[in-house]
Amino acid sequence: DSGVTQTPKHLITATGQRVTLRCSPRSGDLSVYWYQQSLDQGLQFLIQYYNGEERAKGNILERFSAQQFPDLHSELNLSSLELGDSALYFCASSRQENSPLHFGNGTRLTVT
Amino acid sequence: GENVEQHPSTLSVQEGDSAVIKCTYSDSASNYFPWYKQELGKRPQLIIDIRSNVGEKKDQRIAVTLNKTAKHFSLHITETQPEDSAVYFCAASGSNDYKLSFGAGTTVTVRA
């Protein structure tokens, strides 16, 4: 167990809908990262937060947004969902920036 | 931003043989290079990492080498075992931000 908790584990929704994915980092970790992994694909970086502040952004769609709250948990919001958004979404946390990432078990999103 | 290329995409080895995976990166100021192992349906897990002030690091059957001049780093697995079968990802962390950019992954199959 990595100590990173992601909920829900699975999510099935229809096109055009909006969903929220939640992540609780390991105790003491200040940095949270979000990655998207499509079927048989690599890990695409979406966004990173450090102690509540956005620090780096990848190729995140405008339909996607995220935030890190004062208690350090993070949420990834996906709106106007399309079939191509179906993927495994991983959250990872680290003690500081540029230190080992610990991944959660992911949320599998299926858009029908 | 940082671009990480990983080769080969698939690798099949006989049990007991060695496996080598190579990665190149684009940002000469990158200074953190971890390797992750992802088994089918599971989260990526850190197996070894190296920083730019070190040329080589070893942990039992796993070793990583870094050539800063050539901007490439490699993972070496010796005496491979069936449980080494998985997808392996290399990654590099940039200098100006701390987002971790991943290679496309190498699917390693160890034949018994």
Tab-separated table of N, CA and C in Angstrom, chain A:
chain	number	residue	atom	x	y	z
A	1	ASP	N	0.843	-1.185	0.000
A	1	ASP	CA	0.000	0.000	0.000
A	1	ASP	C	0.891	1.253	0.000
A	2	SER	N	0.648	2.153	-0.968
A	2	SER	CA	1.501	3.332	-1.122
A	2	SER	C	1.154	4.427	-0.129
A	3	GLY	N	-0.036	4.379	0.447
A	3	GLY	CA	-0.466	5.446	1.337
A	3	GLY	C	-1.228	6.540	0.623
A	4	VAL	N	-1.279	6.470	-0.715
A	4	VAL	CA	-2.039	7.440	-1.502
A	4	VAL	C	-3.416	6.824	-1.784
A	5	THR	N	-4.459	7.553	-1.442
A	5	THR	CA	-5.817	7.026	-1.591
A	5	THR	C	-6.551	7.755	-2.692
A	6	GLN	N	-7.090	6.996	-3.621
A	6	GLN	CA	-7.872	7.588	-4.709
A	6	GLN	C	-9.281	7.026	-4.669
A	7	THR	N	-10.247	7.928	-4.839
A	7	THR	CA	-11.641	7.512	-4.925
A	7	THR	C	-12.343	8.253	-6.046
A	8	PRO	N	-13.321	7.638	-6.712
A	8	PRO	CA	-13.673	6.223	-6.584
A	8	PRO	C	-12.684	5.341	-7.339
A	9	LYS	N	-12.790	4.044	-7.213
A	9	LYS	CA	-11.927	3.134	-7.960
A	9	LYS	C	-12.381	3.035	-9.409
A	10	HIS	N	-13.676	3.022	-9.581
A	10	HIS	CA	-14.251	2.933	-10.921
A	10	HIS	C	-15.338	3.996	-11.071
A	11	LEU	N	-15.470	4.474	-12.297
A	11	LEU	CA	-16.486	5.479	-12.589
A	11	LEU	C	-16.958	5.262	-14.020
A	12	ILE	N	-18.260	5.074	-14.166
A	12	ILE	CA	-18.834	4.929	-15.501
A	12	ILE	C	-19.842	6.050	-15.682
A	13	THR	N	-19.686	6.799	-16.759
A	13	THR	CA	-20.567	7.927	-16.982
A	13	THR	C	-20.780	8.131	-18.473
A	14	ALA	N	-21.675	9.017	-18.808
A	14	ALA	CA	-22.017	9.235	-20.212
A	14	ALA	C	-21.290	10.456	-20.768
A	15	THR	N	-21.215	10.522	-22.068
A	15	THR	CA	-20.601	11.684	-22.712
A	15	THR	C	-21.344	12.955	-22.314
A	16	GLY	N	-20.598	14.016	-22.176
A	16	GLY	CA	-21.172	15.298	-21.806
A	16	GLY	C	-21.277	15.538	-20.316
A	17	GLN	N	-21.057	14.500	-19.531
A	17	GLN	CA	-21.189	14.632	-18.085
A	17	GLN	C	-19.919	15.196	-17.463
A	18	ARG	N	-20.012	15.431	-16.149
A	18	ARG	CA	-18.886	15.957	-15.376
A	18	ARG	C	-18.641	15.020	-14.195
A	19	VAL	N	-17.358	14.777	-13.903
A	19	VAL	CA	-17.014	13.918	-12.767
A	19	VAL	C	-15.902	14.562	-11.958
A	20	THR	N	-15.794	14.122	-10.715
A	20	THR	CA	-14.720	14.589	-9.834
A	20	THR	C	-13.987	13.394	-9.276
A	21	LEU	N	-12.684	13.408	-9.436
A	21	LEU	CA	-11.819	12.360	-8.906
A	21	LEU	C	-11.085	12.935	-7.696
A	22	ARG	N	-10.968	12.141	-6.668
A	22	ARG	CA	-10.389	12.615	-5.422
A	22	ARG	C	-9.117	11.868	-5.063
A	23	CYS	N	-8.186	12.587	-4.450
A	23	CYS	CA	-6.916	11.991	-4.068
A	23	CYS	C	-6.483	12.503	-2.699
A	24	SER	N	-6.126	11.585	-1.826
A	24	SER	CA	-5.525	11.959	-0.544
A	24	SER	C	-4.073	11.508	-0.553
A	25	PRO	N	-3.134	12.433	-0.423
A	25	PRO	CA	-1.722	12.057	-0.490
A	25	PRO	C	-1.267	11.314	0.766
A	26	ARG	N	-0.070	10.754	0.697
A	26	ARG	CA	0.534	10.126	1.866
A	26	ARG	C	0.707	11.176	2.962
A	27	SER	N	0.631	10.735	4.185
A	27	SER	CA	0.820	11.645	5.300
A	27	SER	C	2.181	12.324	5.198
A	28	GLY	N	2.186	13.638	5.249
A	28	GLY	CA	3.439	14.386	5.197
A	28	GLY	C	3.867	14.813	3.810
A	29	ASP	N	3.226	14.278	2.785
A	29	ASP	CA	3.580	14.675	1.418
A	29	ASP	C	2.883	15.978	1.058
A	30	LEU	N	3.648	16.891	0.476
A	30	LEU	CA	3.104	18.199	0.139
A	30	LEU	C	2.752	18.340	-1.335
A	31	SER	N	3.336	17.491	-2.154
A	31	SER	CA	3.160	17.621	-3.595
A	31	SER	C	2.228	16.539	-4.128
A	32	VAL	N	1.319	16.942	-5.003
A	32	VAL	CA	0.377	16.013	-5.633
A	32	VAL	C	0.467	16.159	-7.144
A	33	TYR	N	0.494	15.030	-7.822
A	33	TYR	CA	0.573	14.995	-9.275
A	33	TYR	C	-0.618	14.194	-9.816
A	34	TRP	N	-1.103	14.595	-10.975
A	34	TRP	CA	-2.138	13.830	-11.672
A	34	TRP	C	-1.610	13.382	-13.026
A	35	TYR	N	-1.851	12.088	-13.338
A	35	TYR	CA	-1.449	11.510	-14.601
A	35	TYR	C	-2.632	10.785	-15.236
A	36	GLN	N	-2.658	10.778	-16.559
A	36	GLN	CA	-3.667	10.035	-17.315
A	36	GLN	C	-2.974	8.895	-18.051
A	37	GLN	N	-3.541	7.694	-17.942
A	37	GLN	CA	-2.992	6.539	-18.672
A	37	GLN	C	-4.115	5.897	-19.470
A	38	SER	N	-4.078	6.108	-20.781
A	38	SER	CA	-5.054	5.467	-21.654
A	38	SER	C	-4.631	4.031	-21.909
A	39	LEU	N	-5.522	3.225	-22.499
A	39	LEU	CA	-5.269	1.797	-22.679
A	39	LEU	C	-3.952	1.570	-23.402
A	40	ASP	N	-3.081	0.767	-22.768
A	40	ASP	CA	-1.786	0.408	-23.358
A	40	ASP	C	-0.929	1.628	-23.691
A	41	GLN	N	-1.152	2.702	-22.970
A	41	GLN	CA	-0.372	3.902	-23.220
A	41	GLN	C	0.501	4.232	-22.021
A	42	GLY	N	1.305	5.238	-22.194
A	42	GLY	CA	2.174	5.695	-21.117
A	42	GLY	C	1.451	6.612	-20.155
A	43	LEU	N	2.225	7.235	-19.312
A	43	LEU	CA	1.698	8.118	-18.276
A	43	LEU	C	1.824	9.566	-18.745
A	44	GLN	N	0.673	10.169	-19.017
A	44	GLN	CA	0.665	11.545	-19.490
A	44	GLN	C	0.457	12.491	-18.308
A	45	PHE	N	1.412	13.365	-18.118
A	45	PHE	CA	1.345	14.311	-17.004
A	45	PHE	C	0.245	15.337	-17.241
A	46	LEU	N	-0.572	15.549	-16.234
A	46	LEU	CA	-1.647	16.536	-16.340
A	46	LEU	C	-1.304	17.808	-15.565
A	47	ILE	N	-1.082	17.662	-14.256
A	47	ILE	CA	-0.888	18.848	-13.437
A	47	ILE	C	-0.237	18.463	-12.104
A	48	GLN	N	0.455	19.437	-11.506
A	48	GLN	CA	1.115	19.214	-10.227
A	48	GLN	C	0.832	20.367	-9.275
A	49	TYR	N	0.620	20.043	-8.012
A	49	TYR	CA	0.435	21.033	-6.957
A	49	TYR	C	1.463	20.807	-5.856
A	50	TYR	N	1.840	21.899	-5.239
A	50	TYR	CA	2.739	21.815	-4.094
A	50	TYR	C	2.188	22.712	-3.001
A	51	ASN	N	1.795	22.111	-1.913
A	51	ASN	CA	1.293	22.846	-0.753
A	51	ASN	C	0.191	23.837	-1.136
A	52	GLY	N	-0.688	23.386	-2.008
A	52	GLY	CA	-1.846	24.176	-2.389
A	52	GLY	C	-1.661	25.045	-3.617
A	53	GLU	N	-0.445	25.106	-4.105
A	53	GLU	CA	-0.162	26.003	-5.230
A	53	GLU	C	0.123	25.187	-6.488
A	54	GLU	N	-0.454	25.610	-7.605
A	54	GLU	CA	-0.169	24.950	-8.871
A	54	GLU	C	1.275	25.208	-9.265
A	55	ARG	N	2.015	24.123	-9.593
A	55	ARG	CA	3.440	24.285	-9.872
A	55	ARG	C	3.813	23.951	-11.308
A	56	ALA	N	3.123	23.031	-11.908
A	56	ALA	CA	3.449	22.640	-13.276
A	56	ALA	C	2.194	22.119	-13.950
A	57	LYS	N	2.130	22.377	-15.250
A	57	LYS	CA	0.974	21.961	-16.011
A	57	LYS	C	1.447	21.231	-17.256
A	58	GLY	N	0.802	20.125	-17.559
A	58	GLY	CA	1.126	19.385	-18.768
A	58	GLY	C	0.104	19.701	-19.833
A	59	ASN	N	-0.144	18.741	-20.702
A	59	ASN	CA	-1.119	18.948	-21.772
A	59	ASN	C	-2.536	18.689	-21.263
A	60	ILE	N	-2.912	19.430	-20.261
A	60	ILE	CA	-4.232	19.238	-19.670
A	60	ILE	C	-5.265	20.022	-20.468
A	61	LEU	N	-6.351	19.342	-20.800
A	61	LEU	CA	-7.408	19.981	-21.591
A	61	LEU	C	-8.095	21.067	-20.780
A	62	GLU	N	-8.660	22.047	-21.492
A	62	GLU	CA	-9.374	23.121	-20.798
A	62	GLU	C	-10.616	22.603	-20.090
A	63	ARG	N	-11.132	21.467	-20.537
A	63	ARG	CA	-12.300	20.847	-19.890
A	63	ARG	C	-11.930	20.225	-18.544
A	64	PHE	N	-10.634	20.111	-18.289
A	64	PHE	CA	-10.163	19.501	-17.041
A	64	PHE	C	-9.645	20.608	-16.111
A	65	SER	N	-9.901	20.454	-14.845
A	65	SER	CA	-9.339	21.383	-13.872
A	65	SER	C	-9.034	20.622	-12.590
A	66	ALA	N	-8.199	21.208	-11.771
A	66	ALA	CA	-7.838	20.532	-10.521
A	66	ALA	C	-7.552	21.571	-9.459
A	67	GLN	N	-7.515	21.097	-8.233
A	67	GLN	CA	-7.079	21.965	-7.148
A	67	GLN	C	-6.575	21.122	-5.992
A	68	GLN	N	-5.767	21.756	-5.158
A	68	GLN	CA	-5.296	21.115	-3.932
A	68	GLN	C	-5.787	21.968	-2.773
A	69	PHE	N	-6.421	21.325	-1.829
A	69	PHE	CA	-7.071	22.016	-0.718
A	69	PHE	C	-6.101	22.196	0.463
A	70	PRO	N	-6.487	23.043	1.425
A	70	PRO	CA	-5.597	23.280	2.585
A	70	PRO	C	-5.197	22.012	3.330
A	71	ASP	N	-6.057	20.984	3.317
A	71	ASP	CA	-5.680	19.743	4.000
A	71	ASP	C	-4.827	18.846	3.083
A	72	LEU	N	-4.450	19.366	1.934
A	72	LEU	CA	-3.554	18.764	0.935
A	72	LEU	C	-4.201	17.714	0.035
A	73	HIS	N	-5.461	17.380	0.280
A	73	HIS	CA	-6.070	16.469	-0.677
A	73	HIS	C	-6.328	17.238	-1.975
A	74	SER	N	-6.495	16.490	-3.049
A	74	SER	CA	-6.649	17.126	-4.357
A	74	SER	C	-7.840	16.524	-5.084
A	75	GLU	N	-8.429	17.316	-5.945
A	75	GLU	CA	-9.518	16.858	-6.791
A	75	GLU	C	-9.237	17.221	-8.235
A	76	LEU	N	-9.578	16.294	-9.110
A	76	LEU	CA	-9.462	16.505	-10.548
A	76	LEU	C	-10.866	16.480	-11.116
A	77	ASN	N	-11.255	17.585	-11.742
A	77	ASN	CA	-12.577	17.712	-12.308
A	77	ASN	C	-12.516	17.581	-13.828
A	78	LEU	N	-13.331	16.694	-14.349
A	78	LEU	CA	-13.372	16.471	-15.797
A	78	LEU	C	-14.796	16.778	-16.265
A	79	SER	N	-14.932	17.707	-17.210
A	79	SER	CA	-16.264	18.088	-17.650
A	79	SER	C	-16.434	17.867	-19.150
A	80	SER	N	-17.690	17.958	-19.594
A	80	SER	CA	-18.023	17.740	-21.012
A	80	SER	C	-17.306	16.506	-21.536
A	81	LEU	N	-17.463	15.427	-20.813
A	81	LEU	CA	-16.691	14.220	-21.087
A	81	LEU	C	-16.927	13.663	-22.485
A	82	GLU	N	-15.832	13.165	-23.065
A	82	GLU	CA	-15.869	12.551	-24.384
A	82	GLU	C	-15.404	11.097	-24.257
A	83	LEU	N	-15.707	10.310	-25.272
A	83	LEU	CA	-15.319	8.896	-25.239
A	83	LEU	C	-13.814	8.739	-25.027
A	84	GLY	N	-13.058	9.641	-25.644
A	84	GLY	CA	-11.599	9.575	-25.563
A	84	GLY	C	-11.024	9.891	-24.193
A	85	ASP	N	-11.876	10.351	-23.287
A	85	ASP	CA	-11.407	10.628	-21.920
A	85	ASP	C	-11.361	9.360	-21.083
A	86	SER	N	-11.893	8.282	-21.617
A	86	SER	CA	-11.841	7.005	-20.899
A	86	SER	C	-10.384	6.619	-20.684
A	87	ALA	N	-10.028	6.403	-19.442
A	87	ALA	CA	-8.620	6.135	-19.099
A	87	ALA	C	-8.524	5.812	-17.621
A	88	LEU	N	-7.298	5.474	-17.234
A	88	LEU	CA	-6.969	5.301	-15.821
A	88	LEU	C	-6.304	6.594	-15.375
A	89	TYR	N	-6.826	7.199	-14.336
A	89	TYR	CA	-6.277	8.450	-13.837
A	89	TYR	C	-5.570	8.170	-12.514
A	90	PHE	N	-4.271	8.460	-12.522
A	90	PHE	CA	-3.471	8.229	-11.333
A	90	PHE	C	-3.159	9.547	-10.633
A	91	CYS	N	-3.192	9.472	-9.331
A	91	CYS	CA	-2.678	10.536	-8.494
A	91	CYS	C	-1.401	10.008	-7.854
A	92	ALA	N	-0.436	10.874	-7.693
A	92	ALA	CA	0.794	10.505	-7.002
A	92	ALA	C	1.171	11.634	-6.056
A	93	SER	N	1.887	11.295	-4.998
A	93	SER	CA	2.339	12.344	-4.084
A	93	SER	C	3.813	12.154	-3.766
A	94	SER	N	4.437	13.233	-3.347
A	94	SER	CA	5.840	13.176	-2.944
A	94	SER	C	6.067	14.124	-1.776
A	95	ARG	N	7.128	13.823	-1.014
A	95	ARG	CA	7.426	14.625	0.169
A	95	ARG	C	7.724	16.077	-0.212
A	96	GLN	N	8.599	16.182	-1.202
A	96	GLN	CA	8.952	17.501	-1.711
A	96	GLN	C	8.925	17.397	-3.227
A	97	GLU	N	9.184	18.499	-3.869
A	97	GLU	CA	9.306	18.435	-5.312
A	97	GLU	C	10.619	17.732	-5.652
A	98	ASN	N	10.666	17.082	-6.785
A	98	ASN	CA	11.866	16.385	-7.244
A	98	ASN	C	12.295	15.268	-6.292
A	99	SER	N	11.335	14.617	-5.700
A	99	SER	CA	11.614	13.458	-4.857
A	99	SER	C	10.686	12.323	-5.305
A	100	PRO	N	10.926	11.099	-4.861
A	100	PRO	CA	10.166	9.957	-5.362
A	100	PRO	C	8.657	10.128	-5.285
A	101	LEU	N	7.992	9.738	-6.373
A	101	LEU	CA	6.538	9.776	-6.429
A	101	LEU	C	5.966	8.439	-5.986
A	102	HIS	N	4.898	8.517	-5.218
A	102	HIS	CA	4.186	7.325	-4.781
A	102	HIS	C	2.779	7.395	-5.366
A	103	PHE	N	2.438	6.394	-6.146
A	103	PHE	CA	1.172	6.408	-6.865
A	103	PHE	C	0.050	5.756	-6.084
A	104	GLY	N	-1.151	6.304	-6.279
A	104	GLY	CA	-2.350	5.648	-5.799
A	104	GLY	C	-2.733	4.536	-6.770
A	105	ASN	N	-3.814	3.830	-6.452
A	105	ASN	CA	-4.241	2.718	-7.295
A	105	ASN	C	-5.030	3.157	-8.523
A	106	GLY	N	-5.303	4.427	-8.620
A	106	GLY	CA	-5.944	4.941	-9.816
A	106	GLY	C	-7.456	4.909	-9.770
A	107	THR	N	-8.051	5.746	-10.611
A	107	THR	CA	-9.495	5.721	-10.853
A	107	THR	C	-9.690	5.378	-12.317
A	108	ARG	N	-10.432	4.308	-12.550
A	108	ARG	CA	-10.701	3.932	-13.950
A	108	ARG	C	-11.994	4.596	-14.391
A	109	LEU	N	-11.866	5.495	-15.354
A	109	LEU	CA	-13.019	6.223	-15.876
A	109	LEU	C	-13.429	5.632	-17.210
A	110	THR	N	-14.686	5.287	-17.324
A	110	THR	CA	-15.247	4.801	-18.579
A	110	THR	C	-16.355	5.744	-19.003
A	111	VAL	N	-16.206	6.317	-20.183
A	111	VAL	CA	-17.220	7.224	-20.724
A	111	VAL	C	-17.954	6.495	-21.848
A	112	THR	N	-19.258	6.391	-21.710
A	112	THR	CA	-20.037	5.638	-22.708
A	112	THR	C	-20.919	6.551	-23.544
